[in-house]
Short mmCIF file of C-alpha atoms in Angstrom, two decimals:
data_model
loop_
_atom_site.label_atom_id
_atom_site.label_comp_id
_atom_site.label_asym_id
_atom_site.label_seq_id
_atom_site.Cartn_x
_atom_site.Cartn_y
_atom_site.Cartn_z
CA UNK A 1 178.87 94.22 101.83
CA UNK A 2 175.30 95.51 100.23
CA UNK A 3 175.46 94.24 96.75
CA UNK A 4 171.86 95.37 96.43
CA UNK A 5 171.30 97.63 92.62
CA UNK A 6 171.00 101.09 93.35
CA UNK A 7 167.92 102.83 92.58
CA UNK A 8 167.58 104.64 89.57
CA UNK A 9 165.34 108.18 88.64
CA UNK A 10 163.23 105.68 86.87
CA UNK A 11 163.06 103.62 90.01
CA UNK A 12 161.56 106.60 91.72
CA UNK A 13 159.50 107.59 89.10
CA UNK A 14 157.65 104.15 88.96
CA UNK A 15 157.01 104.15 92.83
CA UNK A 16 155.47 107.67 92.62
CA UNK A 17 153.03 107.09 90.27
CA UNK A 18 152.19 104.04 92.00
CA UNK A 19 150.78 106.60 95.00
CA UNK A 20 150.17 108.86 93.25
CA UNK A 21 148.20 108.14 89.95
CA UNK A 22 146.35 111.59 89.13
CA UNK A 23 148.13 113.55 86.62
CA UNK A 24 149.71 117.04 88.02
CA UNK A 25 149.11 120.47 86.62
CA UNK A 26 151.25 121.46 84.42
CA UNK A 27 152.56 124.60 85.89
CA UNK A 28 153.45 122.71 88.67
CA UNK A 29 155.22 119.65 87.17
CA UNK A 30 158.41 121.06 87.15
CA UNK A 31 158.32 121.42 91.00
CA UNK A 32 157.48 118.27 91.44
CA UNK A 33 159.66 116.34 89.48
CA UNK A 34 162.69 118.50 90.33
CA UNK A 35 161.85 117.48 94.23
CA UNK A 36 161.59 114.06 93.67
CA UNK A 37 164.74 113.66 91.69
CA UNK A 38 166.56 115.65 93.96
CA UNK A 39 165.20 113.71 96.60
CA UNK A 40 166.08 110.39 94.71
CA UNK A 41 170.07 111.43 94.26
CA UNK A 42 170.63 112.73 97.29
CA UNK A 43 169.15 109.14 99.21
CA UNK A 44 171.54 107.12 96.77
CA UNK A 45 174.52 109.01 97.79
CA UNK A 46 176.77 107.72 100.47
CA UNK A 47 177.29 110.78 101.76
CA UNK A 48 174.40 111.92 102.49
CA UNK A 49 172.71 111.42 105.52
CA UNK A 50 169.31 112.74 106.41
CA UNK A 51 168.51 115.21 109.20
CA UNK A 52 165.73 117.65 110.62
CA UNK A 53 167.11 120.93 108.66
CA UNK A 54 167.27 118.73 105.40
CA UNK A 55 163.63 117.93 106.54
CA UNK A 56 162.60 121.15 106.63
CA UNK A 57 163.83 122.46 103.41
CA UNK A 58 162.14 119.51 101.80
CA UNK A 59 158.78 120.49 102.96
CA UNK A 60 159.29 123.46 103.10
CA UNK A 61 160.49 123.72 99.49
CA UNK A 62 156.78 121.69 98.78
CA UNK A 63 154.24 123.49 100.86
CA UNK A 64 155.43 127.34 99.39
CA UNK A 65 155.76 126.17 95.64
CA UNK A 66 152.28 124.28 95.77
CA UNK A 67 150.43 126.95 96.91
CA UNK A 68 147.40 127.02 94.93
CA UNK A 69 147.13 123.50 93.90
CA UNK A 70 143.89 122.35 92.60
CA UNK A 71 142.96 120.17 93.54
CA UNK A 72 143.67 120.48 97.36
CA UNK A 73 143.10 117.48 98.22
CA UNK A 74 145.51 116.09 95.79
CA UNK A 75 148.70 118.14 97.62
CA UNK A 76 149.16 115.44 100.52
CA UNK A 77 148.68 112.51 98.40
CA UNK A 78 151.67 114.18 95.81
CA UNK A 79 153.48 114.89 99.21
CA UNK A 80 153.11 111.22 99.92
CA UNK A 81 153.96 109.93 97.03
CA UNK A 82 157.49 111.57 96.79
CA UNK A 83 158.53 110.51 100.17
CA UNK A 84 157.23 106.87 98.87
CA UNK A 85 159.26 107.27 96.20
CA UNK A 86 162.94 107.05 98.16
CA UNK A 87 160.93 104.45 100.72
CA UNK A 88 160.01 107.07 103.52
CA UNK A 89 156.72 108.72 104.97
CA UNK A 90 155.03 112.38 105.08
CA UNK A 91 155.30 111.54 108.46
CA UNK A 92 158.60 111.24 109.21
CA UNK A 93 159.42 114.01 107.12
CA UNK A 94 156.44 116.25 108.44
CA UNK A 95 157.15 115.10 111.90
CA UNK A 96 160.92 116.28 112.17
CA UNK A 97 160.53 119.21 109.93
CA UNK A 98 157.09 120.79 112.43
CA UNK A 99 159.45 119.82 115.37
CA UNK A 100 162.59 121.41 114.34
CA UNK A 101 160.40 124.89 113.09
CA UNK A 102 158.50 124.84 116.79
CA UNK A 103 162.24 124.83 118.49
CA UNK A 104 163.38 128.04 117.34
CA UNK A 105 159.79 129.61 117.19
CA UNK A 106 160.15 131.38 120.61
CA UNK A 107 163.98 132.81 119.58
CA UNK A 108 164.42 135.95 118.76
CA UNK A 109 167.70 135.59 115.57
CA UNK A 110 170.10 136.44 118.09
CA UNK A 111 168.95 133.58 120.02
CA UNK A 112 169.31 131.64 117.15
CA UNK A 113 172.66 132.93 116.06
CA UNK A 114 173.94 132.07 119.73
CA UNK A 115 172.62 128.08 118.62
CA UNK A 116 175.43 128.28 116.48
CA UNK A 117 178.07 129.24 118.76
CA UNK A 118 180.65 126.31 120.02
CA UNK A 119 179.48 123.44 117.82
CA UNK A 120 182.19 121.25 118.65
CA UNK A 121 181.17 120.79 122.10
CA UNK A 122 177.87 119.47 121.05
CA UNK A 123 174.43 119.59 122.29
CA UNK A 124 170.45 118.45 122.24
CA UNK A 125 168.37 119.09 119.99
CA UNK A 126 168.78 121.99 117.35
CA UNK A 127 172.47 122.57 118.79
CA UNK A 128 172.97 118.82 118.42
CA UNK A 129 171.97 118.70 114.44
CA UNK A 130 174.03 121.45 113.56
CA UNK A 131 176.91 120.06 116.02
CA UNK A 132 175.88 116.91 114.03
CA UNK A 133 176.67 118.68 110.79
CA UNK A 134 179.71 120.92 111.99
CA UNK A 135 181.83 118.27 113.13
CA UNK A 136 181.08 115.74 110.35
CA UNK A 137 184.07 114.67 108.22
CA UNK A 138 182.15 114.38 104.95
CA UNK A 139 179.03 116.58 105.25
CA UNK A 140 176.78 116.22 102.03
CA UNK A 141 175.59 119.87 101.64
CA UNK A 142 172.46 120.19 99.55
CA UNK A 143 170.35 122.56 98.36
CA UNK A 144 167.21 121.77 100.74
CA UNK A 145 169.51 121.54 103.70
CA UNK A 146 170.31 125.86 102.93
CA UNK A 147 166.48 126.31 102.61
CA UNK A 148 165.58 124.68 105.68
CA UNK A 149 168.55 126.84 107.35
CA UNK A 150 166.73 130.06 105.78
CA UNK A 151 163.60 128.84 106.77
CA UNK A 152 164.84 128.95 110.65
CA UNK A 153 166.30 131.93 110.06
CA UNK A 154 163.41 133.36 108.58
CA UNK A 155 161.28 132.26 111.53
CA UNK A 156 163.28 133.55 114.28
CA UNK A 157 164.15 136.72 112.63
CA UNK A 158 161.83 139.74 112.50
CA UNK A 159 159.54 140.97 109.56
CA UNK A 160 161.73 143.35 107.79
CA UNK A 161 164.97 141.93 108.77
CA UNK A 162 165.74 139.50 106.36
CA UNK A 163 165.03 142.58 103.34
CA UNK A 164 168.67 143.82 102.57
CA UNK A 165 170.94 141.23 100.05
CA UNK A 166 173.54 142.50 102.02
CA UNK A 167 172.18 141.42 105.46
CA UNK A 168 170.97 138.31 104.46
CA UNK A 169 174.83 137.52 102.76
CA UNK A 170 176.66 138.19 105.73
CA UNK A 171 174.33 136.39 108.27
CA UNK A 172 174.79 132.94 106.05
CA UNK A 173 178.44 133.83 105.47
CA UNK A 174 178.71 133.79 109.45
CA UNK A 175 176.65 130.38 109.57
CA UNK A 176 178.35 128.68 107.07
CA UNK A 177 181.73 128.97 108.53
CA UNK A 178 179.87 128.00 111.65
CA UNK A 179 178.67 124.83 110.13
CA UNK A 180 181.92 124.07 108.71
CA UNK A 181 180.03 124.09 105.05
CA UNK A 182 180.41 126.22 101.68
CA UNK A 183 179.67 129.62 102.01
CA UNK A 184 179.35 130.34 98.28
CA UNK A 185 176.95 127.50 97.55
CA UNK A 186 174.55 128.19 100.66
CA UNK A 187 174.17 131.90 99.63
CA UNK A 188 173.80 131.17 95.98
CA UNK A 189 170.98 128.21 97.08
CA UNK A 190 168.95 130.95 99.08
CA UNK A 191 169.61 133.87 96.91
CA UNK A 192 168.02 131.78 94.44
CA UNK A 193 165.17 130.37 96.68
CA UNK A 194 164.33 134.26 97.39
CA UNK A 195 164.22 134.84 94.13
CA UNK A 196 162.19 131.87 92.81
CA UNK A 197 159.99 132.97 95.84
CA UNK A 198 159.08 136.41 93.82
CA UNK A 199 158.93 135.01 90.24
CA UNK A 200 156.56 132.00 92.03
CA UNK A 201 154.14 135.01 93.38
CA UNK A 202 154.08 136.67 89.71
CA UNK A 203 153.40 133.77 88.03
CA UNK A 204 150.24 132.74 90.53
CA UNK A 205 148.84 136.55 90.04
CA UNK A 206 149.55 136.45 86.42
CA UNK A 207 147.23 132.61 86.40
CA UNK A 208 144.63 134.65 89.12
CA UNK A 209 144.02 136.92 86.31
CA UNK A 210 144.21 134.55 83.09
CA UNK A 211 141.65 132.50 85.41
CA UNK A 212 139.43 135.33 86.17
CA UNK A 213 139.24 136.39 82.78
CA UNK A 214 138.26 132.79 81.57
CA UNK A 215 135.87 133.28 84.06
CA UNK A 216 134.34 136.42 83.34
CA UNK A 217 134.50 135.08 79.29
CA UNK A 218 132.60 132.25 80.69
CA UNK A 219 129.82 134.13 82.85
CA UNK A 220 129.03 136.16 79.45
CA UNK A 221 128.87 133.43 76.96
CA UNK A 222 126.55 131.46 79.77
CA UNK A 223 124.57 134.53 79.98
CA UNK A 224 124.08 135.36 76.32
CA UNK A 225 123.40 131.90 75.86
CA UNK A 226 120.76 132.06 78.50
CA UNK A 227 119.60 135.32 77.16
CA UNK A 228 119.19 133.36 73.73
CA UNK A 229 116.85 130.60 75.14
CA UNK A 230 114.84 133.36 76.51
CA UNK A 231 114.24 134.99 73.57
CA UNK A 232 113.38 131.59 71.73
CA UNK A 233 111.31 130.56 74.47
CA UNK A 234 109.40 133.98 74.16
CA UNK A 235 109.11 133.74 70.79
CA UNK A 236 107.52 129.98 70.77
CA UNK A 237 104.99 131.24 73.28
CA UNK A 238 103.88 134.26 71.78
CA UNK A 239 103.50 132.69 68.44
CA UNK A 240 100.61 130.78 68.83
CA UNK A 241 98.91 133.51 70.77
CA UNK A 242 99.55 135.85 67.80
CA UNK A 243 98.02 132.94 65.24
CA UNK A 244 94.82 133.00 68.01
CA UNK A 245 94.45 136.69 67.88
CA UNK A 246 94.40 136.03 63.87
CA UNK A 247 91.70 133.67 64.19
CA UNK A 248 89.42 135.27 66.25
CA UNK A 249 89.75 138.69 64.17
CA UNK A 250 88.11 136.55 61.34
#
C-alpha cells in the first residue's frame, strides 16, 4: 500500500517555477495555469491513466493557445516546465503525441472512422489505444483526451469538412458510443475548443493592432524627438556664425 501524500496544486505550482522562473505574459497566464492544474488533477486521480490521444490534446491544447508568445524561446522551457510539474518530460509527451498525429496523417476520415470499428477485438497501434479506452472498465474521460480526438479528426478529415455544427455533432456522437465514453461531455469539450479557437484568433488580431499602434505612437514620438535635436543642433551651430557675421559687419 502507497502511503506516500498526494500532490497538491501548490505542489505543482512550486515545481514549475522551479523550471521555469521567467514570469509569463499576462494574456497568456490563464492558459497556462489552467493546463497545469488540469494536468496536476488528472495525474492524482486513480482513474486516470495516461495515453497517446490524452498526449495529443495536451500539446496540442499548448502549441495553438501559445501562438504568439514572446518571447519564443521561452514556449519550450514553459512546455517543460508543466510536464516537470506532474514529474514527466516534453519528450515523452511530444514523442507520443508527433507519433500518434503521423499515424492517421495518410487517412482519409473514412479511414479513420473505420479505426474505430470493432474495438473489442483489439489492435496495434491507434486501434489498440482506442481498444485500450473502449474496453476499459473505468475510463477517466477528460477534456484533453476530446481535443486530441478532434485533433485526429481534424487531420484526417478534409478542409471544409469539419465546418457544419451539425456534422461535426454527429461524427463525435458516432465516436463516442464507439469509445464506450460520454457523448454529451466530448461534444460540449470540442464545441467549446472550436469556439475558444475563434475568440483566441480575435483576441491576437485585436493585440496585432493595439501593438502596431504602440508602435506607430512610438515611431512618431522617436521622430519628433529626433526632429527636435535637429532643430537644437541647427540652432547651436548657426548661432555663433550669426554672432561672426555681427562682428565682422563692425
Amino acid at each position: 500500500m502507497n502511503n506516500a501524500p498526494v500532490r497538491t496544486v501548490s505542489d505543482a505550482k512550486r515545481d514549475f517555477y522551479t523550471h521555469h522562473t521567467r514570469p509569463i505574459n499576462s494574456i497568456y497566464r490563464r492558459v497556462v495555469d489552467e493546463l497545469m492544474v488540469e494536468m496536476h488533477l488528472l495525474s492524482v486521480n486513480v482513474d486516470f491513466a495516461y495515453d497517446p490521444i490524452y498526449a495529443l490534446g495536451i500539446v496540442t491544447t499548448f502549441d495553438r493557445f501559445m501562438v504568439g508568445y514572446e518571447p519564443e524561446n521561452d514556449k519550450g522551457s514553459i512546455f517543460n516546465a508543466l510536464c516537470r510539474s506532474i514529474n514527466s518530460t516534453p519528450e515523452h509527451y511530444r514523442g507520443d503525441a508527433e507519433a500518434l498525429k503521423a499515424s492517421v496523417g495518410g487517412m482519409s476520415l473514412d479511414d479513420l472512422k473505420g479505426q474505430f470499428e470493432n474495438l473489442s477485438e483489439g489492435g496495434d497501434g491507434l486501434r489498440g489505444t482506442l481498444a485500450a479506452v473502449a474496453n476499459k472498465e473505468k475510463f477517466k474521460y477528460s477534456r484533453p483526451f476530446g481535443v486530441g480526438l478532434y485533433t485526429l479528426v481534424e487531420t484526417a478529415a478534409a478542409e471544409d469538412a469539419l465546418k457544419e455544427k451539425d456534422t461535426v455533432e454527429a461524427l463525435f456522437k458516432d465516436l463516442a458510443s464507439k469509445l464506450n465514453i460520454s457523448t454529451d461531455k466530448l461534444q460540449k469539450d470540442v464545441e467549446l475548443y472550436r469556439s475558444n479557437l475563434e475568440k483566441f484568433a480575435q483576441a491576437q488580431e485585436v493585440m496585432k493592432d493595439m501593438l502596431a499602434a504602440d508602435r506607430k505612437k512610438r515611431e512618431e514620438r522617436q521622430k519628433a524627438a529626433e526632429a527636435a535635436a535637429e532643430a537644437i543642433s541647427e540652432s547651436v551651430v548657426t548661432a555663433p556664425k550669426a554672432a561672426e557675421s555681427g562682428e565682422a559687419a563692425e
